[in-house]
């Protein structure tokens, strides 16, 4: 279907007010792409429901008319998961933004899918609670998108990822049925764990409209440190030493030389630009434990070759040091017209070798790549700085990415640690999973969505 028929648009306007149905070309342009470079396609219409019932009615209408449906939040995804199909219906959930409840007795939070991720943690902070998952887009990404993508973040090493905090959710199935999976119970083994099938399914199995999240008591103290290295191998050795010392920091991040230079040019926070690796370390918890762990981590960094180790004197300086990592993508994005932020994860023991491999691939293909990521869990973000109009360079990027993915799989890694499969990684998925696992996933999709209505072409062809 290249263009949605007028009668379908009219039916949408009978479900929703006309001002919540977009159809003009100029209105549709902002919904033609997400955060993934070089992927764009104009949808047929965009709707903004306020309730799960409205979502359900839109899905039922689309099903009757065989119109594909793509769900969207803030559009910050980095694998093309919310890039529309030509002529599809985009259901945008950003107006479903009610934070319904913070339950201090049960340590849970209930919210509609359009609530911004950072607003969830801010609401928790007001009552001394804490929502740990902190994707780089947390100031603009929605919680529904986080659940659909199983988003990670800087605190993943200690606290885990989005999946670890989802206790239940309301979901609209491909036939329009509205159902609720999970509850506030800490223990629940009644039947299949259906909610776990939907977490990370990228909008291909259902549309999540409301979530119940587990939250934690907020840590009473935090300490931020920065270590500078003349070799990535020494930085990796430090991480191994910290883990071997039975310390699990809340943050253990790194930036390579290219990224450090870009961050300093962008943020002017006083970073030396002649280092091979910068490592950001944070510990949180009881004040006494935090001081002990910080001292141990700094000592281990020095013992393993750090050229310099500095600790933040207070919270404000800690935030400034942490900005070195949080500004990485923004800083790199200033360098060239197009920024392709990639995502692979390898076992921690392979991390230093993988960073060196990426550097060698960049030299081989004459590309500019800045690498940063989560040193504590092996999640790397090789970031290609390019111009999508330079077709010859884009072909070299494709070849380089192919080599990086092949090496990732060879050393026992995964083609995506937190960005998802979407369009960008679907050609690599079977290579990683093998025929059996891949077909099992396809069979789940066929069982729940036999019409192929929801987000078709994502994850699988």
Short mmCIF file of C-alpha atoms in Angstrom, two decimals:
data_model
loop_
_atom_site.label_atom_id
_atom_site.label_comp_id
_atom_site.label_asym_id
_atom_site.label_seq_id
_atom_site.Cartn_x
_atom_site.Cartn_y
_atom_site.Cartn_z
CA UNK A 1 0.00 0.00 0.00
CA UNK A 2 1.62 3.29 -1.09
CA UNK A 3 -1.02 5.67 0.19
CA UNK A 4 -3.67 5.32 2.86
CA UNK A 5 -7.17 5.60 1.40
CA UNK A 6 -9.35 8.60 2.25
CA UNK A 7 -12.04 6.43 3.86
CA UNK A 8 -9.43 4.99 6.26
CA UNK A 9 -8.38 8.50 7.26
CA UNK A 10 -12.01 9.43 7.82
CA UNK A 11 -12.48 6.37 10.02
CA UNK A 12 -9.42 7.41 12.07
CA UNK A 13 -11.01 10.84 12.60
CA UNK A 14 -14.12 9.13 13.92
CA UNK A 15 -11.99 7.42 16.58
CA UNK A 16 -9.80 10.44 17.41
CA UNK A 17 -10.31 14.21 17.10
CA UNK A 18 -8.97 15.54 13.77
CA UNK A 19 -6.18 17.45 15.53
CA UNK A 20 -4.74 14.13 16.70
CA UNK A 21 -4.58 12.70 13.16
CA UNK A 22 -1.78 13.93 10.88
CA UNK A 23 -1.88 13.32 7.12
CA UNK A 24 -0.28 16.29 5.32
CA UNK A 25 3.21 15.87 3.90
CA UNK A 26 4.74 18.61 6.02
CA UNK A 27 3.24 17.13 9.20
CA UNK A 28 4.45 13.63 8.36
CA UNK A 29 8.10 14.54 7.69
CA UNK A 30 9.21 14.55 11.39
CA UNK A 31 7.78 11.03 11.78
CA UNK A 32 9.61 9.65 8.74
CA UNK A 33 12.77 8.71 10.65
CA UNK A 34 14.13 7.97 14.11
CA UNK A 35 17.64 8.41 15.56
CA UNK A 36 19.18 6.00 13.05
CA UNK A 37 21.24 7.62 10.32
CA UNK A 38 20.31 7.22 6.65
CA UNK A 39 16.97 5.45 7.24
CA UNK A 40 13.76 7.30 6.41
CA UNK A 41 10.34 6.61 4.91
CA UNK A 42 7.14 8.67 4.83
CA UNK A 43 4.16 7.08 6.68
CA UNK A 44 0.60 7.37 5.47
CA UNK A 45 -0.75 8.90 8.70
CA UNK A 46 0.25 9.55 12.31
CA UNK A 47 -2.18 9.35 15.24
CA UNK A 48 -1.84 10.42 18.87
CA UNK A 49 -4.04 8.35 21.21
CA UNK A 50 -4.54 9.33 24.84
CA UNK A 51 -5.80 5.98 26.14
CA UNK A 52 -5.21 2.27 25.62
CA UNK A 53 -8.78 1.98 24.33
CA UNK A 54 -8.00 4.48 21.56
CA UNK A 55 -4.87 2.50 20.66
CA UNK A 56 -6.97 -0.66 20.51
CA UNK A 57 -9.56 0.96 18.21
CA UNK A 58 -6.82 2.21 15.86
CA UNK A 59 -5.24 -1.24 15.69
CA UNK A 60 -8.58 -2.91 14.99
CA UNK A 61 -9.28 -0.41 12.19
CA UNK A 62 -5.81 -0.98 10.69
CA UNK A 63 -6.33 -4.75 10.87
CA UNK A 64 -9.68 -4.56 9.05
CA UNK A 65 -8.06 -2.47 6.31
CA UNK A 66 -4.75 -4.40 6.18
CA UNK A 67 -2.74 -1.26 7.01
CA UNK A 68 0.64 -1.90 8.72
CA UNK A 69 1.14 -0.28 12.13
CA UNK A 70 4.39 1.17 13.49
CA UNK A 71 4.49 2.32 17.12
CA UNK A 72 6.58 5.35 18.07
CA UNK A 73 7.58 7.23 21.19
CA UNK A 74 10.09 10.07 21.01
CA UNK A 75 11.87 8.54 18.01
CA UNK A 76 15.29 8.24 19.68
CA UNK A 77 15.86 4.62 18.60
CA UNK A 78 19.18 3.75 16.97
CA UNK A 79 18.36 0.64 14.96
CA UNK A 80 15.50 1.87 12.78
CA UNK A 81 12.87 0.21 14.97
CA UNK A 82 10.36 3.04 14.59
CA UNK A 83 11.15 3.99 10.98
CA UNK A 84 7.79 3.77 9.16
CA UNK A 85 6.85 1.71 6.14
CA UNK A 86 5.53 3.60 3.16
CA UNK A 87 1.82 4.19 3.65
CA UNK A 88 1.69 2.73 7.17
CA UNK A 89 -0.12 4.05 10.22
CA UNK A 90 2.19 5.42 12.92
CA UNK A 91 0.71 5.26 16.42
CA UNK A 92 2.67 7.82 18.44
CA UNK A 93 2.30 7.42 22.21
CA UNK A 94 3.94 10.65 23.42
CA UNK A 95 0.63 12.14 24.57
CA UNK A 96 0.02 9.14 26.84
CA UNK A 97 2.22 10.80 29.42
CA UNK A 98 0.49 10.33 32.78
CA UNK A 99 2.63 9.21 35.70
CA UNK A 100 -0.13 7.36 37.54
CA UNK A 101 1.38 6.25 40.84
CA UNK A 102 4.53 5.98 42.93
CA UNK A 103 3.80 3.18 45.42
CA UNK A 104 6.27 3.55 48.31
CA UNK A 105 4.85 0.54 50.16
CA UNK A 106 5.42 -1.87 47.28
CA UNK A 107 8.42 -0.05 45.74
CA UNK A 108 6.71 0.25 42.36
CA UNK A 109 5.83 2.98 39.90
CA UNK A 110 2.96 2.97 37.39
CA UNK A 111 3.03 5.12 34.26
CA UNK A 112 1.65 5.42 30.75
CA UNK A 113 4.09 4.58 27.98
CA UNK A 114 4.67 8.17 26.89
CA UNK A 115 6.27 9.31 30.16
CA UNK A 116 9.87 10.47 29.69
CA UNK A 117 12.43 8.14 31.30
CA UNK A 118 14.17 10.84 33.33
CA UNK A 119 10.83 12.06 34.69
CA UNK A 120 10.32 8.59 36.17
CA UNK A 121 13.59 8.77 38.11
CA UNK A 122 12.87 12.39 39.08
CA UNK A 123 9.49 11.34 40.52
CA UNK A 124 11.22 8.56 42.44
CA UNK A 125 13.87 10.93 43.79
CA UNK A 126 11.22 13.13 45.41
CA UNK A 127 10.36 10.28 47.79
CA UNK A 128 13.86 8.84 48.22
CA UNK A 129 13.51 6.14 45.55
CA UNK A 130 15.53 5.30 42.46
CA UNK A 131 14.84 4.01 38.93
CA UNK A 132 18.30 2.84 37.76
CA UNK A 133 18.09 2.29 33.95
CA UNK A 134 19.61 5.39 32.34
CA UNK A 135 19.89 5.18 28.54
CA UNK A 136 21.80 8.02 26.91
CA UNK A 137 18.49 9.39 25.59
CA UNK A 138 16.81 9.36 29.03
CA UNK A 139 15.97 13.09 28.89
CA UNK A 140 13.78 12.56 25.82
CA UNK A 141 13.11 8.82 25.39
CA UNK A 142 9.81 7.36 26.62
CA UNK A 143 9.44 4.48 29.05
CA UNK A 144 7.31 2.54 26.55
CA UNK A 145 10.12 2.74 24.02
CA UNK A 146 12.62 1.66 26.69
CA UNK A 147 10.54 -1.45 27.42
CA UNK A 148 10.00 -2.22 23.73
CA UNK A 149 13.76 -2.00 23.12
CA UNK A 150 14.90 -3.36 26.51
CA UNK A 151 17.12 -0.30 26.83
CA UNK A 152 20.38 -0.36 28.76
CA UNK A 153 22.42 2.54 30.06
CA UNK A 154 25.50 3.56 31.98
CA UNK A 155 24.42 1.89 35.23
CA UNK A 156 23.78 -1.51 33.64
CA UNK A 157 26.83 -3.24 35.14
CA UNK A 158 25.54 -2.95 38.71
CA UNK A 159 21.81 -2.46 38.25
CA UNK A 160 20.92 -4.30 35.05
CA UNK A 161 18.73 -3.14 32.17
CA UNK A 162 15.08 -2.22 31.65
CA UNK A 163 13.89 -5.86 31.69
CA UNK A 164 15.08 -6.18 35.30
CA UNK A 165 12.60 -3.50 36.43
CA UNK A 166 9.47 -4.36 34.46
CA UNK A 167 6.91 -6.06 36.73
CA UNK A 168 3.95 -5.78 34.41
CA UNK A 169 2.30 -3.82 31.62
CA UNK A 170 -0.85 -3.22 29.66
CA UNK A 171 -0.50 -4.20 26.01
CA UNK A 172 -2.64 -4.03 22.88
CA UNK A 173 -2.24 -7.22 20.84
CA UNK A 174 -2.18 -7.34 17.02
CA UNK A 175 -5.93 -8.11 16.88
CA UNK A 176 -6.71 -5.10 19.09
CA UNK A 177 -7.27 -7.11 22.27
CA UNK A 178 -6.31 -5.18 25.40
CA UNK A 179 -4.63 -7.27 28.10
CA UNK A 180 -2.47 -6.89 31.21
CA UNK A 181 0.59 -9.03 31.88
CA UNK A 182 2.29 -9.19 35.28
CA UNK A 183 1.51 -7.40 38.55
CA UNK A 184 3.12 -5.80 41.63
CA UNK A 185 4.02 -9.16 43.20
CA UNK A 186 7.71 -9.80 43.83
CA UNK A 187 7.09 -13.51 43.23
CA UNK A 188 4.77 -14.80 40.51
CA UNK A 189 5.21 -18.13 38.72
CA UNK A 190 1.63 -18.56 37.50
CA UNK A 191 1.92 -19.82 33.93
CA UNK A 192 4.31 -18.66 31.25
CA UNK A 193 6.21 -15.42 31.86
CA UNK A 194 4.45 -13.76 28.93
CA UNK A 195 5.64 -10.25 29.73
CA UNK A 196 9.23 -11.28 29.03
CA UNK A 197 8.34 -12.17 25.44
CA UNK A 198 7.16 -8.62 24.82
CA UNK A 199 10.09 -6.83 26.51
CA UNK A 200 12.61 -6.08 23.76
CA UNK A 201 10.24 -7.21 20.99
CA UNK A 202 10.52 -3.77 19.33
CA UNK A 203 6.80 -3.28 18.75
CA UNK A 204 6.48 -6.43 16.62
CA UNK A 205 4.24 -8.37 19.04
CA UNK A 206 2.11 -5.73 20.76
CA UNK A 207 1.82 -2.07 21.72
CA UNK A 208 2.67 -1.40 25.36
CA UNK A 209 0.45 1.35 26.75
CA UNK A 210 1.15 1.32 30.51
CA UNK A 211 3.88 -0.13 32.73
CA UNK A 212 4.48 -1.17 36.32
CA UNK A 213 8.14 -0.73 37.25
CA UNK A 214 10.16 -1.91 40.21
CA UNK A 215 12.06 0.89 41.96
CA UNK A 216 14.72 0.85 44.68
CA UNK A 217 15.73 2.90 47.71
CA UNK A 218 17.92 5.75 46.46
CA UNK A 219 21.66 5.35 47.23
CA UNK A 220 22.73 7.69 50.01
CA UNK A 221 26.12 8.52 48.50
CA UNK A 222 27.97 8.50 45.18
CA UNK A 223 31.58 9.08 44.20
CA UNK A 224 32.80 9.83 40.67
CA UNK A 225 36.37 9.27 39.46
CA UNK A 226 38.22 9.70 36.20
CA UNK A 227 41.29 7.68 35.14
CA UNK A 228 43.51 8.48 32.15
CA UNK A 229 45.53 5.87 30.27
CA UNK A 230 48.20 5.70 27.60
CA UNK A 231 46.94 2.29 26.46
CA UNK A 232 43.53 0.68 26.14
CA UNK A 233 45.02 -2.59 27.41
CA UNK A 234 45.84 -0.95 30.75
CA UNK A 235 42.31 0.42 30.98
CA UNK A 236 40.88 -3.05 30.36
CA UNK A 237 43.24 -4.57 32.94
CA UNK A 238 41.97 -2.07 35.49
CA UNK A 239 38.39 -3.17 34.88
CA UNK A 240 39.35 -6.82 35.35
CA UNK A 241 41.16 -5.94 38.57
CA UNK A 242 38.16 -4.01 39.94
CA UNK A 243 35.78 -6.90 39.23
CA UNK A 244 38.27 -9.41 40.67
CA UNK A 245 38.35 -7.31 43.86
CA UNK A 246 34.59 -8.02 44.19
CA UNK A 247 33.68 -4.39 43.50
CA UNK A 248 30.73 -3.75 41.19
CA UNK A 249 30.73 -0.03 40.34
CA UNK A 250 27.46 1.60 39.30
CA UNK A 251 29.27 3.08 36.28
CA UNK A 252 32.39 1.93 34.45
CA UNK A 253 32.64 3.75 31.13
CA UNK A 254 35.35 4.56 28.63
CA UNK A 255 36.13 6.92 25.76
CA UNK A 256 38.87 6.34 23.19
CA UNK A 257 41.30 8.99 21.96
CA UNK A 258 39.10 10.20 19.08
CA UNK A 259 36.09 10.58 21.38
CA UNK A 260 38.05 12.35 24.13
CA UNK A 261 39.28 14.92 21.61
CA UNK A 262 35.74 15.53 20.33
CA UNK A 263 34.30 15.81 23.86
CA UNK A 264 36.93 18.33 24.91
CA UNK A 265 36.39 20.40 21.77
CA UNK A 266 32.65 20.34 22.46
CA UNK A 267 32.34 20.65 26.25
CA UNK A 268 35.63 22.31 27.28
CA UNK A 269 35.82 20.43 30.59
CA UNK A 270 39.62 20.28 30.79
CA UNK A 271 40.34 16.78 29.50
CA UNK A 272 43.86 16.00 28.23
CA UNK A 273 43.60 15.07 24.56
CA UNK A 274 46.77 12.98 24.30
CA UNK A 275 45.38 9.92 26.14
CA UNK A 276 44.48 6.61 24.52
CA UNK A 277 41.61 5.94 26.94
CA UNK A 278 39.58 7.79 29.53
CA UNK A 279 37.71 5.70 32.11
CA UNK A 280 34.81 7.07 34.15
CA UNK A 281 34.20 5.19 37.41
CA UNK A 282 31.32 5.69 39.85
CA UNK A 283 30.40 3.88 43.02
CA UNK A 284 27.22 4.39 45.02
CA UNK A 285 25.60 3.10 48.20
CA UNK A 286 26.25 3.62 51.91
CA UNK A 287 28.70 6.53 52.45
CA UNK A 288 31.29 4.37 54.24
CA UNK A 289 31.22 1.70 51.53
CA UNK A 290 31.41 4.33 48.81
CA UNK A 291 34.56 5.87 50.31
CA UNK A 292 36.17 2.44 50.70
CA UNK A 293 35.33 1.33 47.16
CA UNK A 294 36.43 4.64 45.64
CA UNK A 295 39.81 4.40 47.36
CA UNK A 296 40.24 0.80 46.18
CA UNK A 297 39.28 1.63 42.61
CA UNK A 298 41.66 4.56 42.44
CA UNK A 299 44.48 2.41 43.82
CA UNK A 300 43.73 -0.36 41.32
CA UNK A 301 43.69 2.14 38.46
CA UNK A 302 47.13 3.46 39.44
CA UNK A 303 48.49 -0.06 39.94
CA UNK A 304 47.35 -1.01 36.45
CA UNK A 305 48.96 1.83 34.56
CA UNK A 306 46.70 4.85 34.87
CA UNK A 307 48.63 8.00 34.11
CA UNK A 308 46.37 10.07 36.31
CA UNK A 309 43.39 9.39 38.56
CA UNK A 310 41.18 12.12 39.92
CA UNK A 311 38.12 12.04 42.18
CA UNK A 312 35.32 14.57 42.22
CA UNK A 313 35.39 16.78 45.29
CA UNK A 314 31.60 17.15 45.36
CA UNK A 315 28.43 16.29 43.47
CA UNK A 316 28.76 19.22 41.08
CA UNK A 317 32.27 18.20 40.03
CA UNK A 318 31.06 14.59 39.76
CA UNK A 319 28.37 15.70 37.33
CA UNK A 320 30.98 17.63 35.34
CA UNK A 321 33.27 14.59 35.09
CA UNK A 322 30.34 12.32 34.18
CA UNK A 323 29.46 14.78 31.41
CA UNK A 324 32.60 13.61 29.61
CA UNK A 325 30.82 10.32 28.91
CA UNK A 326 27.24 11.58 28.60
CA UNK A 327 28.35 14.19 26.03
CA UNK A 328 30.19 11.65 23.87
CA UNK A 329 27.53 11.18 21.20
CA UNK A 330 26.68 14.90 21.00
CA UNK A 331 30.37 15.74 20.70
CA UNK A 332 31.00 13.21 17.94
CA UNK A 333 27.86 14.31 16.06
CA UNK A 334 29.37 17.79 15.54
CA UNK A 335 32.30 16.52 13.49
CA UNK A 336 30.62 15.35 10.27
CA UNK A 337 27.12 15.72 8.77
CA UNK A 338 26.16 12.10 9.55
CA UNK A 339 26.82 10.14 12.74
CA UNK A 340 26.22 6.37 12.76
CA UNK A 341 26.24 5.14 16.34
CA UNK A 342 26.79 1.37 16.36
CA UNK A 343 26.35 -1.14 19.15
CA UNK A 344 28.12 -4.46 19.74
CA UNK A 345 28.95 -6.31 22.94
CA UNK A 346 31.79 -8.74 23.63
CA UNK A 347 32.87 -10.65 26.74
CA UNK A 348 34.83 -8.30 29.03
CA UNK A 349 38.00 -10.34 28.45
CA UNK A 350 37.82 -9.48 24.72
CA UNK A 351 37.20 -5.76 25.11
CA UNK A 352 40.71 -4.35 24.66
CA UNK A 353 41.32 -6.56 21.62
CA UNK A 354 37.97 -5.51 20.15
CA UNK A 355 38.75 -1.81 20.53
CA UNK A 356 42.10 -2.41 18.77
CA UNK A 357 40.29 -4.35 16.03
CA UNK A 358 37.87 -1.46 15.46
CA UNK A 359 40.81 0.95 15.24
CA UNK A 360 42.51 -1.29 12.67
CA UNK A 361 39.28 -1.53 10.64
CA UNK A 362 39.00 2.27 10.65
CA UNK A 363 42.54 2.58 9.27
CA UNK A 364 41.98 -0.17 6.71
CA UNK A 365 38.87 1.46 5.27
CA UNK A 366 40.10 5.04 5.75
CA UNK A 367 37.23 5.93 8.09
CA UNK A 368 36.86 8.16 11.13
CA UNK A 369 35.54 6.09 14.04
CA UNK A 370 35.26 7.18 17.66
CA UNK A 371 34.65 4.38 20.14
CA UNK A 372 33.14 4.70 23.59
CA UNK A 373 30.94 2.53 25.75
CA UNK A 374 30.31 0.49 28.83
CA UNK A 375 33.69 -0.96 29.76
CA UNK A 376 32.22 -2.89 32.69
CA UNK A 377 29.86 -5.00 30.56
CA UNK A 378 31.75 -5.12 27.25
CA UNK A 379 29.24 -2.98 25.35
CA UNK A 380 31.00 -0.90 22.69
CA UNK A 381 29.68 1.95 20.55
CA UNK A 382 31.92 2.36 17.50
CA UNK A 383 30.65 5.62 16.01
CA UNK A 384 31.18 6.32 12.32
CA UNK A 385 31.62 10.00 11.44
CA UNK A 386 30.65 10.45 7.81
CA UNK A 387 28.37 12.10 5.26
CA UNK A 388 25.51 9.94 4.00
CA UNK A 389 25.63 11.79 0.67
CA UNK A 390 29.13 10.37 0.08
CA UNK A 391 27.99 7.03 -1.32
CA UNK A 392 31.51 5.67 -1.78
CA UNK A 393 32.34 6.30 1.89
CA UNK A 394 29.00 4.78 2.97
CA UNK A 395 29.95 1.58 1.09
CA UNK A 396 33.23 1.52 3.02
CA UNK A 397 31.26 1.89 6.25
CA UNK A 398 29.09 -1.09 5.31
CA UNK A 399 32.22 -3.16 4.71
CA UNK A 400 33.76 -2.01 7.99
CA UNK A 401 30.61 -2.79 9.96
CA UNK A 402 30.46 -6.24 8.38
CA UNK A 403 34.00 -6.94 9.64
CA UNK A 404 33.24 -5.59 13.12
CA UNK A 405 30.10 -7.72 13.43
CA UNK A 406 31.87 -10.84 12.17
CA UNK A 407 34.64 -10.38 14.74
CA UNK A 408 32.08 -9.71 17.47
CA UNK A 409 30.31 -13.00 16.73
CA UNK A 410 33.62 -14.86 16.42
CA UNK A 411 34.69 -13.91 19.96
CA UNK A 412 31.32 -14.85 21.46
CA UNK A 413 29.67 -11.43 21.44
CA UNK A 414 26.29 -10.12 20.35
CA UNK A 415 25.39 -7.87 17.42
CA UNK A 416 23.44 -5.55 19.72
CA UNK A 417 23.80 -4.99 23.45
CA UNK A 418 21.13 -2.31 23.87
CA UNK A 419 20.02 -0.60 20.64
CA UNK A 420 17.95 -3.50 19.30
CA UNK A 421 17.78 -5.23 15.92
CA UNK A 422 15.20 -3.16 13.99
CA UNK A 423 16.23 -2.61 10.40
CA UNK A 424 19.91 -1.94 11.06
CA UNK A 425 20.91 -5.34 12.46
CA UNK A 426 18.35 -7.79 11.10
CA UNK A 427 20.70 -9.10 8.40
CA UNK A 428 23.12 -10.20 11.12
CA UNK A 429 20.62 -11.79 13.51
CA UNK A 430 20.49 -15.31 12.08
CA UNK A 431 24.30 -15.39 11.97
CA UNK A 432 24.41 -14.88 15.72
CA UNK A 433 21.43 -16.99 16.78
CA UNK A 434 21.67 -19.92 14.40
CA UNK A 435 18.79 -21.48 12.50
CA UNK A 436 16.99 -23.04 15.47
CA UNK A 437 16.77 -19.95 17.69
CA UNK A 438 15.99 -17.70 14.76
CA UNK A 439 13.06 -19.85 13.58
CA UNK A 440 11.74 -20.14 17.13
CA UNK A 441 11.53 -16.34 17.30
CA UNK A 442 9.81 -16.21 13.91
CA UNK A 443 7.26 -18.78 15.06
CA UNK A 444 6.36 -16.59 18.06
CA UNK A 445 5.85 -13.63 15.72
CA UNK A 446 3.65 -15.71 13.41
CA UNK A 447 1.59 -17.06 16.31
CA UNK A 448 0.88 -13.65 17.86
CA UNK A 449 0.69 -11.61 14.65
CA UNK A 450 -0.26 -13.94 11.78
CA UNK A 451 -1.28 -10.97 9.62
CA UNK A 452 2.14 -9.35 10.04
CA UNK A 453 0.44 -6.12 11.08
CA UNK A 454 2.78 -4.74 13.75
CA UNK A 455 6.11 -3.23 12.69
CA UNK A 456 6.58 -5.55 9.70
CA UNK A 457 10.11 -5.87 8.33
CA UNK A 458 11.75 -5.19 11.69
CA UNK A 459 13.94 -7.93 13.29
CA UNK A 460 12.90 -10.33 10.46
CA UNK A 461 12.26 -9.88 6.76
#
